[in-house]
PDB file of C-alpha atoms in Angstrom:
ATOM      1  CA  MET A 571       0.000   0.000   0.000  1.00 53.00           C
ATOM      2  CA  SER A 572       1.331   3.411  -0.966  1.00 50.00           C
ATOM      3  CA  PHE A 573       1.871   6.153   1.561  1.00 43.00           C
ATOM      4  CA  ILE A 574      -0.807   8.281  -0.162  1.00 44.00           C
ATOM      5  CA  ALA A 575      -3.360   5.454  -0.078  1.00 45.00           C
ATOM      6  CA  PHE A 576      -2.587   4.822   3.598  1.00 42.00           C
ATOM      7  CA  ASN A 577      -3.112   8.503   4.389  1.00 44.00           C
ATOM      8  CA  ARG A 578      -6.422   8.468   2.541  1.00 45.00           C
ATOM      9  CA  ILE A 579      -7.614   5.546   4.671  1.00 42.00           C
ATOM     10  CA  ILE A 580      -6.572   7.322   7.867  1.00 42.00           C
ATOM     11  CA  LEU A 581      -8.336  10.499   6.708  1.00 36.00           C
ATOM     12  CA  THR A 582     -11.491   8.555   5.872  1.00 37.00           C
ATOM     13  CA  LEU A 583     -11.539   6.844   9.268  1.00 38.00           C
ATOM     14  CA  SER A 584     -10.979  10.189  10.984  1.00 38.00           C
ATOM     15  CA  LEU A 585     -13.886  11.762   9.117  1.00 32.00           C
ATOM     16  CA  VAL A 586     -16.156   8.853  10.021  1.00 36.00           C
ATOM     17  CA  ALA A 587     -15.195   9.188  13.685  1.00 41.00           C
ATOM     18  CA  LEU A 588     -15.714  12.942  13.576  1.00 35.00           C
ATOM     19  CA  SER A 589     -19.090  12.478  11.909  1.00 38.00           C
ATOM     20  CA  THR A 590     -20.145  10.084  14.669  1.00 43.00           C
ATOM     21  CA  ILE A 591     -19.094  12.550  17.338  1.00 43.00           C
ATOM     22  CA  THR A 592     -20.919  15.484  15.754  1.00 44.00           C
ATOM     23  CA  GLN A 593     -24.101  13.405  15.437  1.00 79.00           C
ATOM     24  CA  ALA A 594     -24.151  12.713  19.171  1.00 88.00           C
ATOM     25  CA  GLU A 595     -26.222  15.404  20.880  1.00 96.00           C
ATOM     26  CA  THR A 596     -27.194  16.311  24.431  1.00 97.00           C
ATOM     27  CA  THR A 597     -30.749  17.036  25.471  1.00 98.00           C
ATOM     28  CA  LEU A 598     -31.838  19.001  28.539  1.00 98.00           C
ATOM     29  CA  VAL A 599     -34.481  17.099  30.483  1.00 98.00           C
ATOM     30  CA  ALA A 600     -36.754  18.276  33.299  1.00 98.00           C
ATOM     31  CA  VAL A 601     -37.749  15.281  35.426  1.00 97.00           C
ATOM     32  CA  ALA A 602     -40.285  14.987  38.239  1.00 95.00           C
ATOM     33  CA  ALA A 603     -38.457  14.336  41.502  1.00 92.00           C
ATOM     34  CA  ASN A 604     -40.181  10.988  42.118  1.00 95.00           C
ATOM     35  CA  PHE A 605     -38.556   9.637  38.955  1.00 96.00           C
ATOM     36  CA  THR A 606     -34.973  10.494  39.978  1.00 96.00           C
ATOM     37  CA  LYS A 607     -33.627   6.967  40.473  1.00 95.00           C
ATOM     38  CA  PRO A 608     -35.146   5.285  37.415  1.00 97.00           C
ATOM     39  CA  MET A 609     -34.380   8.205  35.107  1.00 98.00           C
ATOM     40  CA  THR A 610     -30.756   8.258  36.198  1.00 98.00           C
ATOM     41  CA  GLU A 611     -30.483   4.608  35.151  1.00 98.00           C
ATOM     42  CA  ILE A 612     -32.442   5.171  31.957  1.00 98.00           C
ATOM     43  CA  ALA A 613     -30.175   8.065  30.942  1.00 98.00           C
ATOM     44  CA  GLU A 614     -27.121   5.835  31.310  1.00 98.00           C
ATOM     45  CA  ALA A 615     -28.709   3.092  29.216  1.00 98.00           C
ATOM     46  CA  PHE A 616     -29.837   5.664  26.641  1.00 98.00           C
ATOM     47  CA  GLU A 617     -26.320   7.010  26.197  1.00 97.00           C
ATOM     48  CA  LYS A 618     -24.886   3.509  25.741  1.00 97.00           C
ATOM     49  CA  ALA A 619     -27.563   2.594  23.202  1.00 96.00           C
ATOM     50  CA  SER A 620     -27.689   5.814  21.172  1.00 96.00           C
ATOM     51  CA  GLY A 621     -24.512   7.797  21.780  1.00 96.00           C
ATOM     52  CA  HIS A 622     -26.685  10.758  22.749  1.00 98.00           C
ATOM     53  CA  SER A 623     -26.690  12.055  26.309  1.00 97.00           C
ATOM     54  CA  ALA A 624     -29.346  13.502  28.586  1.00 98.00           C
ATOM     55  CA  LYS A 625     -28.633  16.236  31.115  1.00 98.00           C
ATOM     56  CA  LEU A 626     -31.165  15.780  33.905  1.00 98.00           C
ATOM     57  CA  SER A 627     -32.692  18.277  36.324  1.00 97.00           C
ATOM     58  CA  PHE A 628     -35.091  17.102  39.040  1.00 96.00           C
ATOM     59  CA  GLY A 629     -37.852  19.017  40.792  1.00 92.00           C
ATOM     60  CA  SER A 630     -41.592  19.536  41.213  1.00 90.00           C
ATOM     61  CA  SER A 631     -43.746  19.370  38.113  1.00 92.00           C
ATOM     62  CA  GLY A 632     -45.552  22.603  38.976  1.00 90.00           C
ATOM     63  CA  LYS A 633     -42.344  24.587  39.319  1.00 93.00           C
ATOM     64  CA  PHE A 634     -41.009  23.210  36.057  1.00 96.00           C
ATOM     65  CA  VAL A 635     -44.101  24.407  34.193  1.00 96.00           C
ATOM     66  CA  ALA A 636     -43.527  27.909  35.556  1.00 95.00           C
ATOM     67  CA  GLN A 637     -39.909  27.738  34.388  1.00 97.00           C
ATOM     68  CA  PHE A 638     -40.930  26.662  30.878  1.00 97.00           C
ATOM     69  CA  GLU A 639     -43.380  29.556  30.710  1.00 96.00           C
ATOM     70  CA  ASN A 640     -40.520  31.889  31.604  1.00 96.00           C
ATOM     71  CA  GLY A 641     -38.227  30.608  28.875  1.00 96.00           C
ATOM     72  CA  ALA A 642     -36.209  27.859  30.584  1.00 97.00           C
ATOM     73  CA  PRO A 643     -34.289  25.984  27.848  1.00 96.00           C
ATOM     74  CA  PHE A 644     -35.431  22.438  28.673  1.00 98.00           C
ATOM     75  CA  GLU A 645     -36.259  20.217  25.712  1.00 98.00           C
ATOM     76  CA  VAL A 646     -37.997  17.197  27.262  1.00 98.00           C
ATOM     77  CA  PHE A 647     -40.381  17.122  30.217  1.00 98.00           C
ATOM     78  CA  LEU A 648     -41.108  14.019  32.300  1.00 98.00           C
ATOM     79  CA  SER A 649     -43.933  15.109  34.544  1.00 97.00           C
ATOM     80  CA  ALA A 650     -45.426  13.487  37.628  1.00 95.00           C
ATOM     81  CA  ASP A 651     -48.907  14.020  36.188  1.00 96.00           C
ATOM     82  CA  ASP A 652     -50.753  14.146  32.882  1.00 96.00           C
ATOM     83  CA  LYS A 653     -52.263  17.610  33.300  1.00 95.00           C
ATOM     84  CA  SER A 654     -49.038  19.632  33.110  1.00 96.00           C
ATOM     85  CA  PRO A 655     -47.855  18.230  29.736  1.00 97.00           C
ATOM     86  CA  LEU A 656     -51.372  18.705  28.340  1.00 97.00           C
ATOM     87  CA  LYS A 657     -51.338  22.332  29.498  1.00 96.00           C
ATOM     88  CA  LEU A 658     -47.979  22.875  27.786  1.00 98.00           C
ATOM     89  CA  GLU A 659     -49.292  21.332  24.583  1.00 97.00           C
ATOM     90  CA  GLN A 660     -52.399  23.523  24.654  1.00 96.00           C
ATOM     91  CA  SER A 661     -50.344  26.667  25.258  1.00 96.00           C
ATOM     92  CA  GLY A 662     -48.017  25.906  22.345  1.00 97.00           C
ATOM     93  CA  LEU A 663     -44.917  25.243  24.470  1.00 98.00           C
ATOM     94  CA  ALA A 664     -44.882  21.519  23.644  1.00 98.00           C
ATOM     95  CA  VAL A 665     -44.964  19.703  20.317  1.00 98.00           C
ATOM     96  CA  ALA A 666     -48.460  18.402  19.588  1.00 97.00           C
ATOM     97  CA  GLY A 667     -48.735  14.627  19.312  1.00 96.00           C
ATOM     98  CA  THR A 668     -45.606  13.832  21.358  1.00 98.00           C
ATOM     99  CA  ARG A 669     -47.295  13.429  24.753  1.00 98.00           C
ATOM    100  CA  PHE A 670     -47.629   9.929  26.240  1.00 98.00           C
ATOM    101  CA  THR A 671     -47.854   8.188  29.607  1.00 98.00           C
ATOM    102  CA  TYR A 672     -44.498   6.662  30.484  1.00 98.00           C
ATOM    103  CA  ALA A 673     -45.333   5.383  33.992  1.00 98.00           C
ATOM    104  CA  ILE A 674     -48.136   5.100  36.527  1.00 97.00           C
ATOM    105  CA  GLY A 675     -46.970   6.083  39.980  1.00 97.00           C
ATOM    106  CA  LYS A 676     -47.650   4.383  43.294  1.00 97.00           C
ATOM    107  CA  LEU A 677     -48.009   6.207  46.584  1.00 97.00           C
ATOM    108  CA  VAL A 678     -46.785   4.836  49.911  1.00 98.00           C
ATOM    109  CA  LEU A 679     -47.174   5.929  53.521  1.00 98.00           C
ATOM    110  CA  TRP A 680     -43.643   5.517  54.821  1.00 98.00           C
ATOM    111  CA  SER A 681     -41.557   5.884  57.964  1.00 98.00           C
ATOM    112  CA  SER A 682     -37.824   5.413  58.409  1.00 97.00           C
ATOM    113  CA  ASN A 683     -38.674   3.492  61.595  1.00 96.00           C
ATOM    114  CA  PRO A 684     -38.865  -0.232  60.655  1.00 95.00           C
ATOM    115  CA  SER A 685     -41.792  -1.005  62.953  1.00 91.00           C
ATOM    116  CA  TYR A 686     -43.766   2.230  62.768  1.00 96.00           C
ATOM    117  CA  VAL A 687     -46.204   1.975  59.837  1.00 97.00           C
ATOM    118  CA  ASP A 688     -48.497  -1.059  59.771  1.00 95.00           C
ATOM    119  CA  GLU A 689     -49.391  -2.792  56.512  1.00 89.00           C
ATOM    120  CA  GLN A 690     -52.987  -1.487  56.590  1.00 93.00           C
ATOM    121  CA  GLY A 691     -52.128   2.134  57.356  1.00 95.00           C
ATOM    122  CA  GLN A 692     -54.151   2.135  60.559  1.00 96.00           C
ATOM    123  CA  ILE A 693     -51.537   4.354  62.167  1.00 97.00           C
ATOM    124  CA  LEU A 694     -53.134   7.310  60.355  1.00 97.00           C
ATOM    125  CA  SER A 695     -56.238   7.038  62.519  1.00 95.00           C
ATOM    126  CA  LYS A 696     -54.755   5.467  65.643  1.00 92.00           C
ATOM    127  CA  GLY A 697     -51.187   6.825  65.856  1.00 88.00           C
ATOM    128  CA  ASP A 698     -49.921   9.553  68.180  1.00 90.00           C
ATOM    129  CA  PHE A 699     -47.495  11.134  65.698  1.00 96.00           C
ATOM    130  CA  THR A 700     -47.038  14.914  65.581  1.00 97.00           C
ATOM    131  CA  HIS A 701     -45.804  15.441  62.009  1.00 98.00           C
ATOM    132  CA  LEU A 702     -47.105  14.023  58.718  1.00 98.00           C
ATOM    133  CA  ALA A 703     -45.038  14.871  55.644  1.00 98.00           C
ATOM    134  CA  LEU A 704     -46.349  15.274  52.119  1.00 98.00           C
ATOM    135  CA  ALA A 705     -45.340  17.173  49.007  1.00 96.00           C
ATOM    136  CA  ASP A 706     -47.032  20.506  48.336  1.00 95.00           C
ATOM    137  CA  PRO A 707     -50.334  19.506  46.667  1.00 94.00           C
ATOM    138  CA  LYS A 708     -50.323  22.678  44.556  1.00 91.00           C
ATOM    139  CA  LEU A 709     -46.991  21.770  42.959  1.00 87.00           C
ATOM    140  CA  ALA A 710     -46.608  17.990  43.270  1.00 90.00           C
ATOM    141  CA  PRO A 711     -49.119  15.379  42.029  1.00 91.00           C
ATOM    142  CA  TYR A 712     -48.043  12.930  44.742  1.00 95.00           C
ATOM    143  CA  GLY A 713     -49.021  15.524  47.339  1.00 95.00           C
ATOM    144  CA  ALA A 714     -52.403  15.959  45.673  1.00 95.00           C
ATOM    145  CA  ALA A 715     -52.856  12.171  45.730  1.00 97.00           C
ATOM    146  CA  ALA A 716     -52.014  12.122  49.449  1.00 98.00           C
ATOM    147  CA  LEU A 717     -54.784  14.650  50.101  1.00 98.00           C
ATOM    148  CA  GLU A 718     -57.223  12.434  48.208  1.00 98.00           C
ATOM    149  CA  VAL A 719     -56.292   9.465  50.377  1.00 98.00           C
ATOM    150  CA  LEU A 720     -56.894  11.412  53.574  1.00 98.00           C
ATOM    151  CA  LYS A 721     -60.214  12.777  52.270  1.00 98.00           C
ATOM    152  CA  ASN A 722     -61.390   9.306  51.265  1.00 97.00           C
ATOM    153  CA  GLN A 723     -60.544   8.028  54.731  1.00 96.00           C
ATOM    154  CA  GLY A 724     -62.249  10.948  56.464  1.00 97.00           C
ATOM    155  CA  LEU A 725     -58.983  12.003  58.116  1.00 98.00           C
ATOM    156  CA  LEU A 726     -58.088  15.249  56.342  1.00 97.00           C
ATOM    157  CA  GLU A 727     -59.569  17.658  58.864  1.00 97.00           C
ATOM    158  CA  LYS A 728     -58.017  15.779  61.789  1.00 96.00           C
ATOM    159  CA  LEU A 729     -54.522  15.462  60.305  1.00 98.00           C
ATOM    160  CA  GLN A 730     -54.138  18.701  58.341  1.00 97.00           C
ATOM    161  CA  PRO A 731     -52.703  20.601  61.356  1.00 97.00           C
ATOM    162  CA  LEU A 732     -49.858  18.045  61.448  1.00 98.00           C
ATOM    163  CA  PHE A 733     -48.753  18.576  57.829  1.00 98.00           C
ATOM    164  CA  VAL A 734     -45.116  19.226  56.998  1.00 97.00           C
ATOM    165  CA  GLN A 735     -45.019  20.120  53.317  1.00 97.00           C
ATOM    166  CA  GLY A 736     -42.043  19.528  51.065  1.00 96.00           C
ATOM    167  CA  GLU A 737     -41.521  21.568  47.923  1.00 91.00           C
ATOM    168  CA  ASN A 738     -41.348  18.264  46.049  1.00 91.00           C
ATOM    169  CA  ILE A 739     -41.381  14.556  46.782  1.00 94.00           C
ATOM    170  CA  ALA A 740     -37.596  14.441  47.246  1.00 93.00           C
ATOM    171  CA  GLN A 741     -37.703  17.017  50.046  1.00 96.00           C
ATOM    172  CA  THR A 742     -40.658  15.193  51.568  1.00 97.00           C
ATOM    173  CA  HIS A 743     -38.641  11.976  51.690  1.00 97.00           C
ATOM    174  CA  GLN A 744     -35.803  13.896  53.319  1.00 97.00           C
ATOM    175  CA  PHE A 745     -38.125  15.169  56.081  1.00 98.00           C
ATOM    176  CA  ILE A 746     -39.079  11.591  56.934  1.00 98.00           C
ATOM    177  CA  SER A 747     -35.671   9.952  56.554  1.00 96.00           C
ATOM    178  CA  THR A 748     -34.069  12.539  58.858  1.00 96.00           C
ATOM    179  CA  GLY A 749     -36.775  12.161  61.505  1.00 94.00           C
ATOM    180  CA  ASN A 750     -38.242  15.653  61.120  1.00 95.00           C
ATOM    181  CA  ALA A 751     -41.528  13.877  60.455  1.00 97.00           C
ATOM    182  CA  GLU A 752     -42.386  10.499  61.906  1.00 97.00           C
ATOM    183  CA  LEU A 753     -44.072   9.400  58.691  1.00 98.00           C
ATOM    184  CA  GLY A 754     -45.389  10.736  55.419  1.00 98.00           C
ATOM    185  CA  PHE A 755     -46.459  10.104  51.852  1.00 98.00           C
ATOM    186  CA  VAL A 756     -43.737   9.442  49.264  1.00 97.00           C
ATOM    187  CA  ALA A 757     -43.400   7.657  45.933  1.00 96.00           C
ATOM    188  CA  LEU A 758     -42.864   3.915  46.110  1.00 97.00           C
ATOM    189  CA  SER A 759     -39.912   4.367  43.749  1.00 95.00           C
ATOM    190  CA  GLN A 760     -38.037   6.232  46.483  1.00 95.00           C
ATOM    191  CA  VAL A 761     -38.108   3.369  48.985  1.00 96.00           C
ATOM    192  CA  ILE A 762     -38.381   0.211  46.890  1.00 95.00           C
ATOM    193  CA  ASP A 763     -35.569  -2.339  46.776  1.00 91.00           C
ATOM    194  CA  ASN A 764     -35.844  -5.691  44.977  1.00 86.00           C
ATOM    195  CA  GLY A 765     -39.611  -5.426  44.685  1.00 87.00           C
ATOM    196  CA  LYS A 766     -40.385  -4.462  48.286  1.00 89.00           C
ATOM    197  CA  ILE A 767     -39.907  -1.582  50.694  1.00 93.00           C
ATOM    198  CA  GLY A 768     -36.193  -1.706  51.349  1.00 91.00           C
ATOM    199  CA  SER A 769     -35.895   0.188  54.636  1.00 92.00           C
ATOM    200  CA  GLY A 770     -38.180   1.517  57.319  1.00 96.00           C
ATOM    201  CA  SER A 771     -41.835   0.515  57.162  1.00 96.00           C
ATOM    202  CA  GLY A 772     -44.665   1.396  54.846  1.00 96.00           C
ATOM    203  CA  TRP A 773     -48.170   0.921  53.538  1.00 97.00           C
ATOM    204  CA  ILE A 774     -48.541   0.863  49.760  1.00 96.00           C
ATOM    205  CA  ILE A 775     -51.712   2.870  49.188  1.00 97.00           C
ATOM    206  CA  PRO A 776     -54.495   0.934  47.400  1.00 96.00           C
ATOM    207  CA  LYS A 777     -55.144   2.489  43.994  1.00 91.00           C
ATOM    208  CA  ASN A 778     -58.864   2.918  44.716  1.00 95.00           C
ATOM    209  CA  LEU A 779     -58.067   5.578  47.341  1.00 97.00           C
ATOM    210  CA  HIS A 780     -56.804   8.173  44.858  1.00 97.00           C
ATOM    211  CA  THR A 781     -56.930   9.150  41.210  1.00 96.00           C
ATOM    212  CA  PRO A 782     -54.343   7.228  39.141  1.00 96.00           C
ATOM    213  CA  ILE A 783     -51.003   9.045  39.043  1.00 97.00           C
ATOM    214  CA  LEU A 784     -50.484   9.072  35.283  1.00 97.00           C
ATOM    215  CA  GLN A 785     -47.014  10.407  34.546  1.00 98.00           C
ATOM    216  CA  ASP A 786     -46.735  11.894  31.059  1.00 98.00           C
ATOM    217  CA  ALA A 787     -43.729  12.851  28.977  1.00 98.00           C
ATOM    218  CA  VAL A 788     -43.706  15.451  26.211  1.00 98.00           C
ATOM    219  CA  LEU A 789     -41.315  17.027  23.730  1.00 98.00           C
ATOM    220  CA  LEU A 790     -40.985  20.767  24.306  1.00 98.00           C
ATOM    221  CA  LYS A 791     -40.805  23.141  21.346  1.00 98.00           C
ATOM    222  CA  THR A 792     -37.221  24.022  22.297  1.00 97.00           C
ATOM    223  CA  GLY A 793     -36.215  20.409  21.602  1.00 97.00           C
ATOM    224  CA  ALA A 794     -38.157  19.921  18.385  1.00 97.00           C
ATOM    225  CA  GLU A 795     -35.014  20.013  16.229  1.00 96.00           C
ATOM    226  CA  ASN A 796     -32.739  18.117  18.614  1.00 98.00           C
ATOM    227  CA  PRO A 797     -32.403  14.454  17.572  1.00 97.00           C
ATOM    228  CA  ALA A 798     -31.309  13.531  21.112  1.00 98.00           C
ATOM    229  CA  ALA A 799     -34.584  14.821  22.558  1.00 98.00           C
ATOM    230  CA  GLN A 800     -36.648  12.815  20.090  1.00 97.00           C
ATOM    231  CA  ALA A 801     -34.486   9.737  20.601  1.00 98.00           C
ATOM    232  CA  LEU A 802     -34.863   9.911  24.381  1.00 98.00           C
ATOM    233  CA  LEU A 803     -38.647   9.938  24.174  1.00 98.00           C
ATOM    234  CA  ALA A 804     -38.528   6.940  21.843  1.00 98.00           C
ATOM    235  CA  PHE A 805     -36.123   5.159  24.198  1.00 98.00           C
ATOM    236  CA  LEU A 806     -38.558   5.598  27.115  1.00 98.00           C
ATOM    237  CA  LYS A 807     -40.897   3.220  25.283  1.00 97.00           C
ATOM    238  CA  SER A 808     -38.207   0.584  24.678  1.00 97.00           C
ATOM    239  CA  PRO A 809     -37.987  -2.720  26.598  1.00 97.00           C
ATOM    240  CA  PRO A 810     -34.779  -1.722  28.475  1.00 97.00           C
ATOM    241  CA  ALA A 811     -36.384   1.490  29.750  1.00 98.00           C
ATOM    242  CA  LEU A 812     -39.678  -0.218  30.610  1.00 97.00           C
ATOM    243  CA  ALA A 813     -37.817  -2.847  32.623  1.00 97.00           C
ATOM    244  CA  ILE A 814     -36.137  -0.115  34.683  1.00 97.00           C
ATOM    245  CA  ILE A 815     -39.450   1.674  35.216  1.00 97.00           C
ATOM    246  CA  GLU A 816     -41.089  -1.529  36.500  1.00 96.00           C
ATOM    247  CA  LYS A 817     -38.106  -2.281  38.719  1.00 96.00           C
ATOM    248  CA  TYR A 818     -38.799   0.902  40.667  1.00 96.00           C
ATOM    249  CA  GLY A 819     -42.385  -0.043  41.446  1.00 95.00           C
ATOM    250  CA  TYR A 820     -44.224   1.834  38.710  1.00 97.00           C
ATOM    251  CA  ALA A 821     -47.052   0.291  36.731  1.00 96.00           C
ATOM    252  CA  LEU A 822     -46.841   0.509  32.963  1.00 96.00           C
ATOM    253  CA  PRO A 823     -49.628   1.960  30.826  1.00 90.00           C
ATOM    254  CA  ALA A 824     -51.648  -0.574  28.861  1.00 79.00           C
ATOM    255  CA  VAL A 825     -50.661   1.073  25.584  1.00 58.00           C
ATOM    256  CA  ASN A 826     -47.304   2.850  25.345  1.00 47.00           C
TER     257      ASN A 826
END
């Protein structure tokens, strides 16, 4: 092989490598706090499978919507409810036709004390606790679901004076895990380990006690031209992503 031919091969390989690098994009993703653990795993799997990367920010769904309305540059939104993505679609901030349910959340009454919460949740009516933590119902769908549970059990008026409200479900979990609240309502995904509550004690709330927590994803207009944003939403529907979602205690929608 001549020196010139060899150089041409090296140049060709370099251009191919460079092309691959330039095709790999990063997308900015706003993620509901309850989905922190599974989305962290999904982002790693997504990067290995596609070459694209996802930069994740976690927080309350309500606060994220306010940020989008004020021009925050996020491209994908994974909400803790289905109403917020619909609102963004209706207001023109999200791409029509890209919204879908990626997970159905489960609520749990949890305490960091291993023997504190009974499996039927009777402690809510019989316990002598002084603090009950939940996420702000105005900002966090899991907090709104917690209110529904207490209303359906006829306990809201009695227990409302004991509320300690977190800005989001992550802060709520922190209140309980540090002992600032004896117990509270969190997402099952935050405390699950190998299919069961991994530490402390808890009561997985029966689904008939609150409206289903349908968690929707949507492509924001800012990400409409970013192939990484589109690829991430597609990856959320893939078997590897669905397996991770189920591992963290979420139910999957019947049609994805």
